[in-house]
mmCIF file of C-alpha atoms in Angstrom:
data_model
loop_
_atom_site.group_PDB
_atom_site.id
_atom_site.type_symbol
_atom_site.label_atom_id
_atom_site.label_comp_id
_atom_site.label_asym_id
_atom_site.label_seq_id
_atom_site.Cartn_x
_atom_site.Cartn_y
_atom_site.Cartn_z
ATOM 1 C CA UNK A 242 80.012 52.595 36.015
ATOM 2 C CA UNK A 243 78.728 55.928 36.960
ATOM 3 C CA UNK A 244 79.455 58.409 33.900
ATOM 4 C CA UNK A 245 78.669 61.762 32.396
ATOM 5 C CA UNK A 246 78.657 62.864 28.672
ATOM 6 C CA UNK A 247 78.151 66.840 27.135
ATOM 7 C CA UNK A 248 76.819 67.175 23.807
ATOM 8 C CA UNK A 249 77.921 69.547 22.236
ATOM 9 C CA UNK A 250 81.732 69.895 22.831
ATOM 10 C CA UNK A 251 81.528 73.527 21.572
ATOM 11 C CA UNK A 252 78.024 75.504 20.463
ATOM 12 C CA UNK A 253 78.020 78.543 18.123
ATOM 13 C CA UNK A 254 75.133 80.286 17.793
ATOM 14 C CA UNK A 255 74.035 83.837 17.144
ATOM 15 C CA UNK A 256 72.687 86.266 19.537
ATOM 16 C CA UNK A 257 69.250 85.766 20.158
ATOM 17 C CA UNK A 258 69.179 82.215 18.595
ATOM 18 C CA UNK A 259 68.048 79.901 21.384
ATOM 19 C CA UNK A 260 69.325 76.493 21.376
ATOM 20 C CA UNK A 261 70.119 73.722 23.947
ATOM 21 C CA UNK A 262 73.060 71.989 25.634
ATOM 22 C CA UNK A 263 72.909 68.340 26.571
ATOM 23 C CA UNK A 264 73.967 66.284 29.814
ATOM 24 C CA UNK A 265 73.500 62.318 29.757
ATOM 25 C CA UNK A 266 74.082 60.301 32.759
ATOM 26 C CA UNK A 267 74.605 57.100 33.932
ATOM 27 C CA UNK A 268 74.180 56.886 37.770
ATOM 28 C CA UNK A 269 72.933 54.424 40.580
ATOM 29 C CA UNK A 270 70.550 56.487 42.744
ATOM 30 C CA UNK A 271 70.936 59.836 41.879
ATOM 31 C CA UNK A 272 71.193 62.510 44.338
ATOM 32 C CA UNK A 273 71.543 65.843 42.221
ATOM 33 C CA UNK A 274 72.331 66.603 38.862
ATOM 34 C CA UNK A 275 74.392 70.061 38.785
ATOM 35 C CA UNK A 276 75.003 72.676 36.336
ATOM 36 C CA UNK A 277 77.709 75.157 36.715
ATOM 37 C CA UNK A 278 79.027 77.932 34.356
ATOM 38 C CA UNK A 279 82.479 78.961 34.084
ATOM 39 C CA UNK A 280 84.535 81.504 32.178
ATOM 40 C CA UNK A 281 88.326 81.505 31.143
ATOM 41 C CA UNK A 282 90.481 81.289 34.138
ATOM 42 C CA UNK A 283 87.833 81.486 37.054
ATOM 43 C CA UNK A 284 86.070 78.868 39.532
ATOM 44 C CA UNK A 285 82.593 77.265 38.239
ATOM 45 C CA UNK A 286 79.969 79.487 38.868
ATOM 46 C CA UNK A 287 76.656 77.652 40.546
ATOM 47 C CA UNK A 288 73.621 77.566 38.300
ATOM 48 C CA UNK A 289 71.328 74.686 39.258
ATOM 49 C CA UNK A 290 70.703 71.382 41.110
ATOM 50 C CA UNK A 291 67.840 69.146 39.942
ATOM 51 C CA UNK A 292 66.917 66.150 42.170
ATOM 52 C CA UNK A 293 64.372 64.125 40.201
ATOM 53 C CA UNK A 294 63.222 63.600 36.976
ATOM 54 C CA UNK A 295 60.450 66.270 35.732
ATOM 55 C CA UNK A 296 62.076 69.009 37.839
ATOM 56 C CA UNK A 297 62.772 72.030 36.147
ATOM 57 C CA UNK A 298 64.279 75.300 37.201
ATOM 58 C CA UNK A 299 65.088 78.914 35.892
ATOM 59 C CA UNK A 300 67.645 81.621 35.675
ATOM 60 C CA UNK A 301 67.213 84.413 33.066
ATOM 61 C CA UNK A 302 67.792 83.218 30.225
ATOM 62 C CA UNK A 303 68.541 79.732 31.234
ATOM 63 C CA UNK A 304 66.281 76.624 31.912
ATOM 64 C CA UNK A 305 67.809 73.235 33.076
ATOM 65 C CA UNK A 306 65.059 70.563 32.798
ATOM 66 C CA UNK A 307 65.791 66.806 33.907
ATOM 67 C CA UNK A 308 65.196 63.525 32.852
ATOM 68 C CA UNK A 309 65.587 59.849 34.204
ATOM 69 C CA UNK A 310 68.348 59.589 31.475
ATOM 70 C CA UNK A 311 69.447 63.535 30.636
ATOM 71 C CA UNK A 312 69.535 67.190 31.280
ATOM 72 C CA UNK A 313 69.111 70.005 28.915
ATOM 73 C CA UNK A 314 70.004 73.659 29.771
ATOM 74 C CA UNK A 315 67.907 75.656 27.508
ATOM 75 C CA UNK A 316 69.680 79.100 26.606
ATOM 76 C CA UNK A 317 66.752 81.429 25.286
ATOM 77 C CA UNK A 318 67.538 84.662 23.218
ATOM 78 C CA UNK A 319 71.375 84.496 24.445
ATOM 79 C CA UNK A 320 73.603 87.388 24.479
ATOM 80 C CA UNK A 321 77.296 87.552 24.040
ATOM 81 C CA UNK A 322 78.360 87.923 27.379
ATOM 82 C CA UNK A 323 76.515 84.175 27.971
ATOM 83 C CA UNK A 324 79.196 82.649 26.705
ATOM 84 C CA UNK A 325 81.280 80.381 28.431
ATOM 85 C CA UNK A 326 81.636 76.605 29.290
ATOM 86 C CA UNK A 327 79.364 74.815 30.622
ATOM 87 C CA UNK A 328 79.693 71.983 33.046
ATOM 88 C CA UNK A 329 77.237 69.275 34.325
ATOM 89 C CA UNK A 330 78.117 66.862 37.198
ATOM 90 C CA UNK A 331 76.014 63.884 38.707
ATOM 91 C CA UNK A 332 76.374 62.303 42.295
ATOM 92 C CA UNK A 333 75.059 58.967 43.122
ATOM 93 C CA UNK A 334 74.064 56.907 45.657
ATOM 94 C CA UNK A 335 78.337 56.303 46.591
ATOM 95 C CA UNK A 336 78.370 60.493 47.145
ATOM 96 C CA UNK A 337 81.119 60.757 44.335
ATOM 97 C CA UNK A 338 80.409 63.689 42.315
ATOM 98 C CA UNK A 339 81.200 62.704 38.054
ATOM 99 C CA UNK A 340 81.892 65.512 36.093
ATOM 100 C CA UNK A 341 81.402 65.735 32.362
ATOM 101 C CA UNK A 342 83.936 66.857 29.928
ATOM 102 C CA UNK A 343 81.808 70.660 29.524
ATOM 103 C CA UNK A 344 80.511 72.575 26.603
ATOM 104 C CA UNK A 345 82.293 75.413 25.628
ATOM 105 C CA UNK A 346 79.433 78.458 23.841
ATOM 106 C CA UNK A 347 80.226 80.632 22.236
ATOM 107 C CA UNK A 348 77.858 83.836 21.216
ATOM 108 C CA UNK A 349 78.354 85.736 18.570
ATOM 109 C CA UNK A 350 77.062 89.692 18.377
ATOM 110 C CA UNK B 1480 74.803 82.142 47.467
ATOM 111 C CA UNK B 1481 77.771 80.419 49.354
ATOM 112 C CA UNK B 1482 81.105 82.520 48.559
ATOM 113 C CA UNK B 1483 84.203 80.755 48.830
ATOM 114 C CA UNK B 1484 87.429 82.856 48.233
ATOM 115 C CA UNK B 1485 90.876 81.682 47.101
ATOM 116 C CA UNK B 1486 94.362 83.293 47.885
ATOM 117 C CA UNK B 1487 96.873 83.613 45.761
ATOM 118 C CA UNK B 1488 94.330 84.211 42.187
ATOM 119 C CA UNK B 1489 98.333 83.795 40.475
ATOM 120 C CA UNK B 1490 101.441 82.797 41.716
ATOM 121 C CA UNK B 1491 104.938 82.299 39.944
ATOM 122 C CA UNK B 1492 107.517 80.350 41.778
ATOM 123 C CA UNK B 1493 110.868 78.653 41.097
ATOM 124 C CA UNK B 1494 111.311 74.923 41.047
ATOM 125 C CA UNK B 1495 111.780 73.771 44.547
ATOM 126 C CA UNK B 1496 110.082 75.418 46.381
ATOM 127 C CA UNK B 1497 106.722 75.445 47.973
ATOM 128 C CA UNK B 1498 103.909 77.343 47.564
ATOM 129 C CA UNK B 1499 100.681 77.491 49.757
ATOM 130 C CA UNK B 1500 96.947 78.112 48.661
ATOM 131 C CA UNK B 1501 94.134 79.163 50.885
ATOM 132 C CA UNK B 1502 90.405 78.390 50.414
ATOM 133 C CA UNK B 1503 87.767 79.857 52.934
ATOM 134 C CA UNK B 1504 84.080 79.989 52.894
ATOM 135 C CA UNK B 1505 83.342 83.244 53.488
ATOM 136 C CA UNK B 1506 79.398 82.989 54.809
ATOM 137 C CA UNK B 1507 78.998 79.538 55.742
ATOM 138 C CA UNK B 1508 81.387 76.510 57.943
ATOM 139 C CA UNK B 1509 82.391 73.877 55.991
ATOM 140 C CA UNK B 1510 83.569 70.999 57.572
ATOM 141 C CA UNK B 1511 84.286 69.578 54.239
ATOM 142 C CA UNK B 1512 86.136 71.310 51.562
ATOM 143 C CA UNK B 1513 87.147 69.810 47.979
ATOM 144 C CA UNK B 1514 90.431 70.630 46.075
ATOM 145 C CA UNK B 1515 90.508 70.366 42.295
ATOM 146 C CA UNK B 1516 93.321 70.997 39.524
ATOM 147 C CA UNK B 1517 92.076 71.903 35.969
ATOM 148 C CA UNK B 1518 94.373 71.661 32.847
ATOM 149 C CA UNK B 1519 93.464 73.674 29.797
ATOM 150 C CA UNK B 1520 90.465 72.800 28.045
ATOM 151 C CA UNK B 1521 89.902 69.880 30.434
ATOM 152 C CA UNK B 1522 87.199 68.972 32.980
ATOM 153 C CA UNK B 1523 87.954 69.221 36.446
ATOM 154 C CA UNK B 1524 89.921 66.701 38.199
ATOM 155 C CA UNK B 1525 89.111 65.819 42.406
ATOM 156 C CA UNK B 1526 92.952 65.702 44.249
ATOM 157 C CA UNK B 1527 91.271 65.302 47.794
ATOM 158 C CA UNK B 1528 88.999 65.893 50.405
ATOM 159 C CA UNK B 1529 89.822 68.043 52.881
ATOM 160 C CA UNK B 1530 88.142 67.169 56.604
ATOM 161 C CA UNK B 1531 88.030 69.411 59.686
ATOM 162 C CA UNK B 1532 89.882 67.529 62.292
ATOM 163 C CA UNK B 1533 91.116 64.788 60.638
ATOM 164 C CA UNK B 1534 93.240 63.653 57.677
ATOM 165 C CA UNK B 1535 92.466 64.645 54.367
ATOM 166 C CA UNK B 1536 91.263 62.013 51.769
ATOM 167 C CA UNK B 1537 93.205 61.706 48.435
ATOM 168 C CA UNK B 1538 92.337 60.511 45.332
ATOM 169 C CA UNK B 1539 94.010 57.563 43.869
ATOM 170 C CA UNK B 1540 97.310 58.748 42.040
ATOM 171 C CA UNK B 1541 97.424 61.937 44.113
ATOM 172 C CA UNK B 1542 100.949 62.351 46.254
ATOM 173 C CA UNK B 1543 99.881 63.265 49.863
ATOM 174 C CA UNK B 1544 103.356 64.239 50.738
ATOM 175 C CA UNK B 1545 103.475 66.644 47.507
ATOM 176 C CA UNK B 1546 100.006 68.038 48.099
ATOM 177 C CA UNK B 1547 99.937 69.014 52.061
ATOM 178 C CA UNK B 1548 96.269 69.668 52.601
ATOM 179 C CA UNK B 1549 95.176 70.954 56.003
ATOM 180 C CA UNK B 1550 92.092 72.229 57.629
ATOM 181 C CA UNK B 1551 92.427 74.641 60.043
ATOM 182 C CA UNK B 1552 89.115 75.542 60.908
ATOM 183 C CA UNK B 1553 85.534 75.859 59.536
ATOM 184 C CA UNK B 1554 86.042 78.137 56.994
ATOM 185 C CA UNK B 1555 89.553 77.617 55.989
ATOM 186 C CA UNK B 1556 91.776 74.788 54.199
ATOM 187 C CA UNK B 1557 94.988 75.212 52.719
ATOM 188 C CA UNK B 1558 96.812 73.105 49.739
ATOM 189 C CA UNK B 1559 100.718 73.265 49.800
ATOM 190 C CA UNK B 1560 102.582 71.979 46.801
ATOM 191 C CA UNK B 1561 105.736 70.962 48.053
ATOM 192 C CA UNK B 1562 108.869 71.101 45.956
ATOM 193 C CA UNK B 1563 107.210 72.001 42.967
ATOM 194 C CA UNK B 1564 108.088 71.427 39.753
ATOM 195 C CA UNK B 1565 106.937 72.677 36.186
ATOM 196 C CA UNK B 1566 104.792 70.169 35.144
ATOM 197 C CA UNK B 1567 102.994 71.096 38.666
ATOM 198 C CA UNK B 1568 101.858 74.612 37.231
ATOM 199 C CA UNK B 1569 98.505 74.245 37.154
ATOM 200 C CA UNK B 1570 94.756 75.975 37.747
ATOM 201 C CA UNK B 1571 93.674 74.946 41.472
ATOM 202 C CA UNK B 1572 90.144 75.657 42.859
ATOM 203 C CA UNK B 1573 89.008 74.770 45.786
ATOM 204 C CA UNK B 1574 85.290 73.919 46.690
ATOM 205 C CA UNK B 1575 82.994 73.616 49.560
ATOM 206 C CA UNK B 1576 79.544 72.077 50.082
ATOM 207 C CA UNK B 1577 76.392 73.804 51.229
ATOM 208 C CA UNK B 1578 72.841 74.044 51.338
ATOM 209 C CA UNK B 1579 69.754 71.659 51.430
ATOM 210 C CA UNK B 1580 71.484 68.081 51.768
ATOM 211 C CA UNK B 1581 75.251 69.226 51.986
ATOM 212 C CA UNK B 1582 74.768 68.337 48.273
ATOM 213 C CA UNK B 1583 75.854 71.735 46.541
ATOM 214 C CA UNK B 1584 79.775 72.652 45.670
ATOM 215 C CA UNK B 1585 80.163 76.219 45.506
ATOM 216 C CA UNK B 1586 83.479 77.289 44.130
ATOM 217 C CA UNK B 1587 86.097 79.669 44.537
ATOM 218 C CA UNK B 1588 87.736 82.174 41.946
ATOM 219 C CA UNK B 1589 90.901 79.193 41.550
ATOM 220 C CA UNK B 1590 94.642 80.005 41.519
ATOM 221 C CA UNK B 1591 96.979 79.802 38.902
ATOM 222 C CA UNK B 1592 100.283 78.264 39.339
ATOM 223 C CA UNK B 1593 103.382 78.905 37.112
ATOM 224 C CA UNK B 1594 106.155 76.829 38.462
ATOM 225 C CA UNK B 1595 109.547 78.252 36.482
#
């Protein structure tokens, strides 16, 4: 069964204190591995889609790498106004798109 | 990249009665648009697909005849809770697919729904 799990459910961390956030997946034939932001009472906000394992891409002060197993986003140096939850979704070879559950960060000034 | 826009952001209705939602892409066609519902502190949930020209898909447990999705055109779908009732207030956001593959959901603001 095709399924997503977030590690962390919620991240604290200090301004400027890097860290990571973790996506694990279980999918047959994966075709994209997406990250999304979103803040309190808006639509997810499009970060990244990874297609295969070793790919890794950059925003800022985010970097999602990927895995045959798992995603990171890396948050470098973050700043208050990063936080927010973030989601990751997987869609397989049957086009359904799994969500995980999200991790909600929070960074403190 | 991709904006999709959502109309109402907040509406407050009585039970009863209906209330429509629109979704359009506002720099792209989508033949395909996606309509979720998001209680707090919860992941987002897929109601249906929403086709061009054809019937919308739902997802199992969704009520077709409660949630009236139709797609007008290219760049617009709407969702219309029918008779709603409170424990249909909800967060709705609609999506749309674009870019390499089709494979990418952008997303639109969503649209709060207080049913009284």
């Amino acid at each position: 069964e095709d399924q997503v799990t977030q590690s962390p459910e919620a991240l604290r961390l200090q301004e400027g204190e890097s860290s990571s956030l973790n996506c694990s997946y279980t999918v047959s034939g994966l075709r994209g591995l997406f990250w999304y932001r979103q803040d309190p009472g808006k639509g997810p906000e499009f970060l990244f889609t990874l297609y295969s394992a070793g790919e890794e891409k950059e925003k800022e002060r985010l970097k999602a790498t990927l895995t045959k197993k798992e995603s990171f986003l890396h948050i470098t140096a973050p700043k208050p106004e990063d936080s927010a939850t973030y989601l990751c979704a997987v869609r397989g070879s049957n086009y359904q798109l799994i969500w995980g559950a999200g991790t909600k960060l929070i960074i403190k000034p | 990249g991709a904006v999709v826009s959502q109309h109402p952001s907040w509406v407050i209705c009585k039970s009863g009665t209906s209330v429509k939602i629109e979704c359009r892409s506002l720099d792209f066609q989508a033949t395909t648009m996606f309509w979720y519902r998001q209680f707090p502190k919860q992941s987002l949930m897929l109601m249906a697909t929403s086709n061009e020209g054809s019937k919308a898909t739902y997802e199992q447990g969704v009520e077709k005849d409660k949630f009236l999705i139709n797609h007008a055109s290219l760049t617009l779908s709407t969702l219309t809770v029918t008779s709603a009732h409170p424990e249909d207030s909800s967060f709705y956001i609609c999506s749309a697919p674009t870019g390499q593959g089709q494979e990418t959901q952008y997303f639109g603001p969503g649209t709060r729904l207080l049913v009284l």
